[in-house]
Amino acid sequence: MALQSAPRLGVVVPSGNAAAEPEIGSLVSPAFNVHTSRFPVLPGKDLRGRLEKYNDVLPEVLGNFGGLRLDAAVVSCTGSHYLLTPEGDRALCAELSERVGAPVRSAALAILDTARAVGAERLVLVSPYEPWLTELSHAYWESAGLTVDRIVKIRAGARFSPYDVTTEELVAQVREAELPEDATLLFTGTGMFTFDALAELGRDSGRTLLTSNLASAWWARDALGLPADGPDAHPLLRRLTERAAAVTVS
């Protein structure tokens, strides 16, 4: 597809998030062109204060795309939407979709869409968040009807910092957890780099591996009717398509 005519995917990210754009961009290329709008820098606010403010200013941040016509948009910050119930999240995204004139989905709702597509009803939550935010994430998934069987808390060194987790740390801590071979793992957090870890962990077993950015790409392709198993689809998306196909057959 020619660059000029490719569908446009808007991605809204926190200012310090370095992972969402390259991961989502890799997953949807060349089917989409990716365009980004960033949440404002909020000096003086702690993490919870920033997340709350993100929800307040989200319409304005989406408005920063201005006259750029979008075909779909993803809010690539799960933490702020964990402050909402799934129902509140859906209501907010429906309102934003009407305002933008194109489907808008939070990364959290995209995860729910993808989990249902692959038949996941239970999951292991792999979380790099501070404990209070991990608990909010846990509550969000349970409220949405998913059972969280276990939580694997991921540290960057001695602290919780999604942006700073290395591939080696992520792989080592997941392996140390000795998870069941048939588990569905959800790596939450759009700012934690996961691609290299998924490639390594995918060789260990047949587990279903979901991430915030992977689910966002899955949703975007689905929203525009672009198959995730097409010749241009990323291998991680094709792997999910195989899982979804197996669920459909069974």
Coordinates of C-alpha atoms in Angstrom, one line a residue, residues 87-97:
E87 CA -17.9 0.2 31.8
G88 CA -16.6 3.7 32.4
D89 CA -13.8 3.1 30.0
R90 CA -16.2 2.0 27.3
A91 CA -18.3 5.1 27.9
L92 CA -15.3 7.4 27.6
C93 CA -14.1 5.7 24.5
A94 CA -17.5 5.9 22.9
E95 CA -17.7 9.6 23.6
L96 CA -14.2 10.2 22.2
S97 CA -15.0 8.1 19.1

